Amino acid sequence: MRSASSLWGPLVGALLAFAIVGFAVVYSGLYNIAADVPHTQPVYWLLETVRDHSVEARARDIVVPNDLNDPTRISKGAGQYADMCSACHLAPGMKRTEISQGLYPRAPELRRKTNLTPAEQFWVVKHGIKMTGMPAWGVTHDDDLLWDMVAFIRKLPELTSEQYETLVKNAPKHEEMMQKMEMDHDHEHGGEHQ
Amino acid sequence: MRHASLLLLLVACLAGVPLTLALGHEGHHAECNDTTINAVKADIQAMSKGEAKTTATKEMETAQQLMAKDDMEGCKSHIHSAMEATEQ
C-alpha cells in the first residue's frame, strides 16, 4: 500500500501537465473562435450548462407580475419585440434574416415553445447573455417595459403570422413607450428594480 | 402537325417538372461544403432535444461521411434532409 506522501508526486505532475496544456491552448491561438465554426460538442455542452444554471440561479427570487396575460401588456410587448428582437429571434411567418443566420450561438426562435420560466425570460431580457449577441435591455428599459416583452414572448408560440402582424400593427410605437418611460422616471425617481 | 404540337407541349411540360421541384426547396441552400455543414451544425446545436434533433444529427453525420468519399450529390441530399429536420 502506497503512503499518502507518495501520491503527491503524480498528483502535482498531473496538475502541472494540465496547467501547461491549458496555457498552451489559451495562448497559442489553437482554439478557433470564429462564429462560422461551431464549438465542439463538449465545449458547447459546457457553455450551455453554465448558462442554464446561471440564469436559473439568478432568476429564482424574481417576483413575476400576475398580469402577464393582460392584452395591453401583450400589445405593448409586441411593438417592442418587432423593433428590438425579431431580427434575431424571428417571428411567425418570417424568413430567417441575415443576422439570425450569422449569429453564433444561434438566437433561439421564440415562436417555438421554451422551457424558460417567465422569471428566467425576464432575467435574460434584462441582463443579456455574455458572448452570445444577446444585449442587456435593462440598461435602457425599465422593468415594466421588460415585463411587457416577456408577456408577449409567452404569447408568441400561439400566434399565427396574421395574428402577429395585427398585434404589431396595432401596438404602441416603441419611441412613444420610451418617451413615456423617461417621463415616468422624471416624475417618480426610483422604483423597485429586480 | 397537330401531333407535333402536342408532343412539343408535353416535352415543355416535362421539362418544367424539375424546375418546379427545385423551386419547392428554394429556401434551402444545400451546398456540400464546410461553410454549409458548419451552419447546419450550429442550427442543430440550438435545437431542443428530441426526435427532430436526432434525425438532423444523423443526417449530418451521413452527409459528412459522403463528403469524405467525394459523393457530393449524396452529401447535398443528406444536408437537405438535415435542414428540413431543423425546421420541425
CSV table of C-alpha atoms in Angstrom, one decimal:
chain,number,residue,atom,x,y,z
A,1,MET,CA,0.0,0.0,0.0
A,2,ARG,CA,1.4,3.4,-1.0
A,3,SER,CA,1.7,6.1,1.6
A,4,ALA,CA,-0.2,9.3,1.2
A,5,SER,CA,3.1,11.2,0.7
A,6,SER,CA,4.0,9.1,-2.3
A,7,LEU,CA,0.8,10.2,-4.1
A,8,TRP,CA,1.8,13.8,-4.1
A,9,GLY,CA,4.3,13.4,-6.9
A,10,PRO,CA,1.9,12.0,-9.6
A,11,LEU,CA,-0.8,14.5,-8.4
A,12,VAL,CA,1.5,17.5,-8.8
A,13,GLY,CA,2.7,16.1,-12.1
A,14,ALA,CA,-0.8,15.8,-13.4
A,15,LEU,CA,-1.8,19.3,-12.3
A,16,LEU,CA,1.3,20.7,-13.9
A,17,ALA,CA,0.6,18.9,-17.2
A,18,PHE,CA,-3.0,20.1,-17.1
A,19,ALA,CA,-1.8,23.7,-16.5
A,20,ILE,CA,0.8,23.5,-19.3
A,21,VAL,CA,-1.9,22.2,-21.8
A,22,GLY,CA,-4.4,24.8,-20.6
A,23,PHE,CA,-1.7,27.6,-21.0
A,24,ALA,CA,-0.8,26.3,-24.5
A,25,VAL,CA,-4.5,26.2,-25.6
A,26,VAL,CA,-5.2,29.7,-24.3
A,27,TYR,CA,-2.0,31.5,-25.6
A,28,SER,CA,-1.3,29.6,-28.8
A,29,GLY,CA,-4.5,30.6,-30.6
A,30,LEU,CA,-5.3,27.0,-31.1
A,31,TYR,CA,-9.0,27.3,-30.3
A,32,ASN,CA,-11.0,28.7,-33.2
A,33,ILE,CA,-13.3,31.5,-32.0
A,34,ALA,CA,-14.8,32.1,-35.5
A,35,ALA,CA,-18.6,32.3,-35.3
A,36,ASP,CA,-19.0,30.3,-38.5
A,37,VAL,CA,-17.3,27.2,-37.0
A,38,PRO,CA,-19.4,25.7,-34.2
A,39,HIS,CA,-17.9,24.7,-30.8
A,40,THR,CA,-17.1,21.1,-30.3
A,41,GLN,CA,-19.9,19.3,-28.6
A,42,PRO,CA,-18.2,19.2,-25.1
A,43,VAL,CA,-17.4,22.9,-25.2
A,44,TYR,CA,-21.0,23.7,-26.4
A,45,TRP,CA,-22.4,21.5,-23.6
A,46,LEU,CA,-20.2,23.2,-21.0
A,47,LEU,CA,-21.2,26.7,-22.1
A,48,GLU,CA,-24.9,25.8,-22.4
A,49,THR,CA,-24.9,24.1,-18.9
A,50,VAL,CA,-23.2,27.1,-17.3
A,51,ARG,CA,-25.6,29.5,-19.0
A,52,ASP,CA,-28.7,27.5,-18.0
A,53,HIS,CA,-27.7,27.1,-14.3
A,54,SER,CA,-26.6,30.7,-14.1
A,55,VAL,CA,-29.9,32.0,-15.4
A,56,GLU,CA,-31.9,29.6,-13.2
A,57,ALA,CA,-30.0,30.6,-10.0
A,58,ARG,CA,-30.3,34.4,-10.7
A,59,ALA,CA,-34.0,34.3,-11.7
A,60,ARG,CA,-35.0,32.3,-8.6
A,61,ASP,CA,-36.1,35.3,-6.5
A,62,ILE,CA,-37.7,37.4,-9.2
A,63,VAL,CA,-41.3,38.2,-8.5
A,64,VAL,CA,-43.5,37.7,-11.6
A,65,PRO,CA,-46.3,40.1,-12.1
A,66,ASN,CA,-49.7,38.5,-12.2
A,67,ASP,CA,-50.9,40.4,-15.2
A,68,LEU,CA,-48.8,38.8,-17.9
A,69,ASN,CA,-51.9,37.7,-19.8
A,70,ASP,CA,-53.2,41.3,-19.9
A,71,PRO,CA,-53.8,42.2,-23.6
A,72,THR,CA,-52.4,45.8,-23.1
A,73,ARG,CA,-49.1,44.3,-21.8
A,74,ILE,CA,-49.0,41.8,-24.7
A,75,SER,CA,-49.8,44.6,-27.2
A,76,LYS,CA,-47.0,46.8,-25.8
A,77,GLY,CA,-44.6,43.9,-25.9
A,78,ALA,CA,-45.5,43.1,-29.5
A,79,GLY,CA,-44.3,46.5,-30.7
A,80,GLN,CA,-41.1,46.2,-28.8
A,81,TYR,CA,-40.5,42.7,-30.0
A,82,ALA,CA,-40.9,43.7,-33.6
A,83,ASP,CA,-38.4,46.6,-33.2
A,84,MET,CA,-35.8,45.0,-30.9
A,85,CYS,CA,-36.0,41.2,-31.1
A,86,SER,CA,-37.4,39.9,-34.4
A,87,ALA,CA,-34.3,40.5,-36.4
A,88,CYS,CA,-32.5,37.8,-34.4
A,89,HIS,CA,-35.3,35.8,-32.8
A,90,LEU,CA,-37.6,35.9,-35.9
A,91,ALA,CA,-41.4,35.8,-35.7
A,92,PRO,CA,-44.3,33.7,-37.1
A,93,GLY,CA,-44.2,33.8,-40.9
A,94,MET,CA,-40.8,35.5,-41.0
A,95,LYS,CA,-38.0,34.1,-43.1
A,96,ARG,CA,-34.6,33.8,-41.4
A,97,THR,CA,-32.7,37.1,-41.6
A,98,GLU,CA,-29.0,37.5,-42.4
A,99,ILE,CA,-28.2,38.3,-38.8
A,100,SER,CA,-30.1,35.3,-37.5
A,101,GLN,CA,-28.1,33.0,-39.8
A,102,GLY,CA,-24.8,34.5,-38.9
A,103,LEU,CA,-25.2,34.6,-35.1
A,104,TYR,CA,-23.4,32.0,-33.0
A,105,PRO,CA,-24.7,30.6,-30.9
A,106,ARG,CA,-27.9,30.8,-32.7
A,107,ALA,CA,-30.6,33.1,-31.2
A,108,PRO,CA,-33.5,30.8,-30.2
A,109,GLU,CA,-36.5,31.2,-32.4
A,110,LEU,CA,-39.1,32.4,-29.9
A,111,ARG,CA,-42.1,31.3,-31.9
A,112,ARG,CA,-41.1,27.8,-30.7
A,113,LYS,CA,-42.0,26.9,-27.1
A,114,THR,CA,-39.4,27.4,-24.5
A,115,ASN,CA,-38.5,25.7,-21.2
A,116,LEU,CA,-37.7,29.0,-19.5
A,117,THR,CA,-40.0,30.3,-16.8
A,118,PRO,CA,-41.3,33.9,-17.1
A,119,ALA,CA,-38.8,34.9,-14.4
A,120,GLU,CA,-35.9,33.4,-16.3
A,121,GLN,CA,-37.1,35.1,-19.5
A,122,PHE,CA,-37.2,38.4,-17.7
A,123,TRP,CA,-33.7,37.9,-16.4
A,124,VAL,CA,-32.3,37.1,-19.8
A,125,VAL,CA,-34.1,40.1,-21.5
A,126,LYS,CA,-32.9,42.4,-18.7
A,127,HIS,CA,-29.3,41.3,-18.3
A,128,GLY,CA,-28.5,39.8,-21.6
A,129,ILE,CA,-26.0,36.9,-22.0
A,130,LYS,CA,-22.3,37.3,-22.4
A,131,MET,CA,-20.7,36.4,-25.8
A,132,THR,CA,-24.0,35.5,-27.5
A,133,GLY,CA,-25.1,38.8,-29.0
A,134,MET,CA,-28.0,39.0,-26.5
A,135,PRO,CA,-27.9,42.6,-25.2
A,136,ALA,CA,-28.9,43.7,-21.7
A,137,TRP,CA,-32.1,45.6,-22.4
A,138,GLY,CA,-32.3,46.6,-18.8
A,139,VAL,CA,-29.7,49.2,-19.4
A,140,THR,CA,-32.1,51.3,-21.4
A,141,HIS,CA,-35.6,49.9,-20.5
A,142,ASP,CA,-37.4,49.8,-17.2
A,143,ASP,CA,-38.7,46.7,-15.6
A,144,ASP,CA,-42.3,47.4,-16.6
A,145,LEU,CA,-41.4,47.5,-20.3
A,146,LEU,CA,-39.3,44.4,-20.0
A,147,TRP,CA,-42.3,42.5,-18.4
A,148,ASP,CA,-44.4,43.7,-21.4
A,149,MET,CA,-41.9,41.9,-23.6
A,150,VAL,CA,-42.0,38.8,-21.5
A,151,ALA,CA,-45.8,38.9,-21.7
A,152,PHE,CA,-45.6,39.0,-25.5
A,153,ILE,CA,-42.9,36.3,-25.7
A,154,ARG,CA,-45.1,34.0,-23.7
A,155,LYS,CA,-47.9,34.5,-26.2
A,156,LEU,CA,-45.7,34.3,-29.3
A,157,PRO,CA,-45.8,30.5,-29.8
A,158,GLU,CA,-49.6,30.6,-30.0
A,159,LEU,CA,-49.7,33.2,-32.8
A,160,THR,CA,-50.2,32.7,-36.5
A,161,SER,CA,-48.4,35.1,-38.8
A,162,GLU,CA,-51.6,37.1,-39.4
A,163,GLN,CA,-52.2,37.5,-35.7
A,164,TYR,CA,-48.6,38.5,-35.2
A,165,GLU,CA,-48.9,41.1,-38.0
A,166,THR,CA,-52.1,42.5,-36.5
A,167,LEU,CA,-50.7,42.7,-33.0
A,168,VAL,CA,-47.6,44.6,-34.2
A,169,LYS,CA,-49.6,46.9,-36.4
A,170,ASN,CA,-51.9,47.9,-33.5
A,171,ALA,CA,-49.1,48.1,-30.9
A,172,PRO,CA,-48.0,51.4,-29.4
A,173,LYS,CA,-44.9,52.8,-31.1
A,174,HIS,CA,-41.6,51.9,-29.5
A,175,GLU,CA,-40.5,55.6,-29.4
A,176,GLU,CA,-43.7,56.6,-27.7
A,177,MET,CA,-43.2,53.9,-25.0
A,178,MET,CA,-39.6,55.0,-24.4
A,179,GLN,CA,-40.7,58.7,-24.1
A,180,LYS,CA,-43.4,57.7,-21.6
A,181,MET,CA,-40.8,55.7,-19.7
A,182,GLU,CA,-38.5,58.6,-19.4
A,183,MET,CA,-41.3,60.9,-18.4
A,184,ASP,CA,-42.4,58.5,-15.7
A,185,HIS,CA,-38.9,58.3,-14.4
A,186,ASP,CA,-38.6,62.1,-14.2
A,187,HIS,CA,-41.8,62.1,-12.1
A,188,GLU,CA,-41.2,59.1,-9.9
A,189,HIS,CA,-37.4,58.9,-9.1
A,190,GLY,CA,-36.8,55.3,-8.1
A,191,GLY,CA,-39.0,52.3,-8.3
A,192,GLU,CA,-38.2,48.7,-7.4
A,193,HIS,CA,-35.8,47.0,-9.7
A,194,GLN,CA,-35.2,43.3,-9.9
B,1,MET,CA,-48.6,18.9,-87.4
B,2,ARG,CA,-51.2,18.7,-84.6
B,3,HIS,CA,-49.3,15.7,-83.1
B,4,ALA,CA,-46.0,17.6,-83.3
B,5,SER,CA,-47.6,20.5,-81.4
B,6,LEU,CA,-48.9,18.1,-78.7
B,7,LEU,CA,-45.5,16.4,-78.4
B,8,LEU,CA,-43.9,19.8,-78.1
B,9,LEU,CA,-46.3,20.8,-75.4
B,10,LEU,CA,-45.7,17.5,-73.5
B,11,VAL,CA,-41.9,18.0,-73.7
B,12,ALA,CA,-42.3,21.6,-72.5
B,13,CYS,CA,-44.4,20.4,-69.5
B,14,LEU,CA,-42.0,17.6,-68.5
B,15,ALA,CA,-39.0,20.0,-68.8
B,16,GLY,CA,-40.7,22.2,-66.3
B,17,VAL,CA,-41.1,19.4,-63.7
B,18,PRO,CA,-37.5,19.5,-62.3
B,19,LEU,CA,-37.7,23.3,-62.2
B,20,THR,CA,-40.9,23.2,-60.1
B,21,LEU,CA,-39.4,20.6,-57.8
B,22,ALA,CA,-36.3,22.7,-57.4
B,23,LEU,CA,-38.3,25.8,-56.6
B,24,GLY,CA,-40.1,23.9,-53.9
B,25,HIS,CA,-36.9,23.8,-51.9
B,26,GLU,CA,-35.5,27.2,-52.8
B,27,GLY,CA,-35.3,28.2,-49.2
B,28,HIS,CA,-32.6,25.6,-48.6
B,29,HIS,CA,-29.1,26.4,-49.9
B,30,ALA,CA,-27.8,22.8,-49.7
B,31,GLU,CA,-24.3,23.0,-50.9
B,32,CYS,CA,-21.9,20.3,-49.8
B,33,ASN,CA,-19.1,22.3,-48.3
B,34,ASP,CA,-17.6,23.2,-44.9
B,35,THR,CA,-19.5,26.5,-44.7
B,36,THR,CA,-22.9,24.9,-45.1
B,37,ILE,CA,-22.0,21.9,-42.9
B,38,ASN,CA,-20.9,24.3,-40.1
B,39,ALA,CA,-24.0,26.4,-40.5
B,40,VAL,CA,-26.3,23.4,-40.2
B,41,LYS,CA,-24.4,22.0,-37.3
B,42,ALA,CA,-24.8,25.4,-35.5
B,43,ASP,CA,-28.6,25.2,-36.2
B,44,ILE,CA,-28.7,21.6,-34.8
B,45,GLN,CA,-26.8,22.6,-31.6
B,46,ALA,CA,-29.5,25.2,-30.9
B,47,MET,CA,-32.4,22.7,-31.3
B,48,SER,CA,-34.1,21.3,-28.2
B,49,LYS,CA,-33.6,17.6,-27.5
B,50,GLY,CA,-36.0,15.3,-29.4
B,51,GLU,CA,-36.6,13.3,-32.5
B,52,ALA,CA,-36.0,16.1,-34.9
B,53,LYS,CA,-32.6,16.9,-33.4
B,54,THR,CA,-31.6,13.2,-33.5
B,55,THR,CA,-32.7,13.0,-37.2
B,56,ALA,CA,-30.8,16.1,-38.1
B,57,THR,CA,-27.7,14.9,-36.3
B,58,LYS,CA,-27.7,11.6,-38.1
B,59,GLU,CA,-28.3,13.2,-41.5
B,60,MET,CA,-25.4,15.5,-41.0
B,61,GLU,CA,-23.1,12.6,-39.9
B,62,THR,CA,-24.1,10.8,-43.1
B,63,ALA,CA,-23.5,13.9,-45.2
B,64,GLN,CA,-20.0,14.3,-43.8
B,65,GLN,CA,-19.2,10.7,-44.5
B,66,LEU,CA,-20.4,11.1,-48.1
B,67,MET,CA,-18.4,14.3,-48.4
B,68,ALA,CA,-15.3,12.5,-47.3
B,69,LYS,CA,-16.0,9.9,-50.1
B,70,ASP,CA,-16.4,12.7,-52.6
B,71,ASP,CA,-20.1,11.8,-53.1
B,72,MET,CA,-21.3,15.4,-53.4
B,73,GLU,CA,-24.8,14.6,-54.6
B,74,GLY,CA,-25.4,12.2,-51.7
B,75,CYS,CA,-23.9,14.7,-49.3
B,76,LYS,CA,-26.2,17.5,-50.6
B,77,SER,CA,-29.3,15.3,-50.3
B,78,HIS,CA,-28.5,14.5,-46.6
B,79,ILE,CA,-27.7,18.1,-45.8
B,80,HIS,CA,-31.1,19.0,-47.3
B,81,SER,CA,-32.8,16.4,-45.1
B,82,ALA,CA,-30.9,17.7,-42.0
B,83,MET,CA,-32.0,21.3,-42.9
B,84,GLU,CA,-35.6,20.1,-43.1
B,85,ALA,CA,-35.3,18.4,-39.7
B,86,THR,CA,-34.0,21.6,-38.1
B,87,GLU,CA,-37.2,23.4,-39.2
B,88,GLN,CA,-39.6,21.0,-37.5
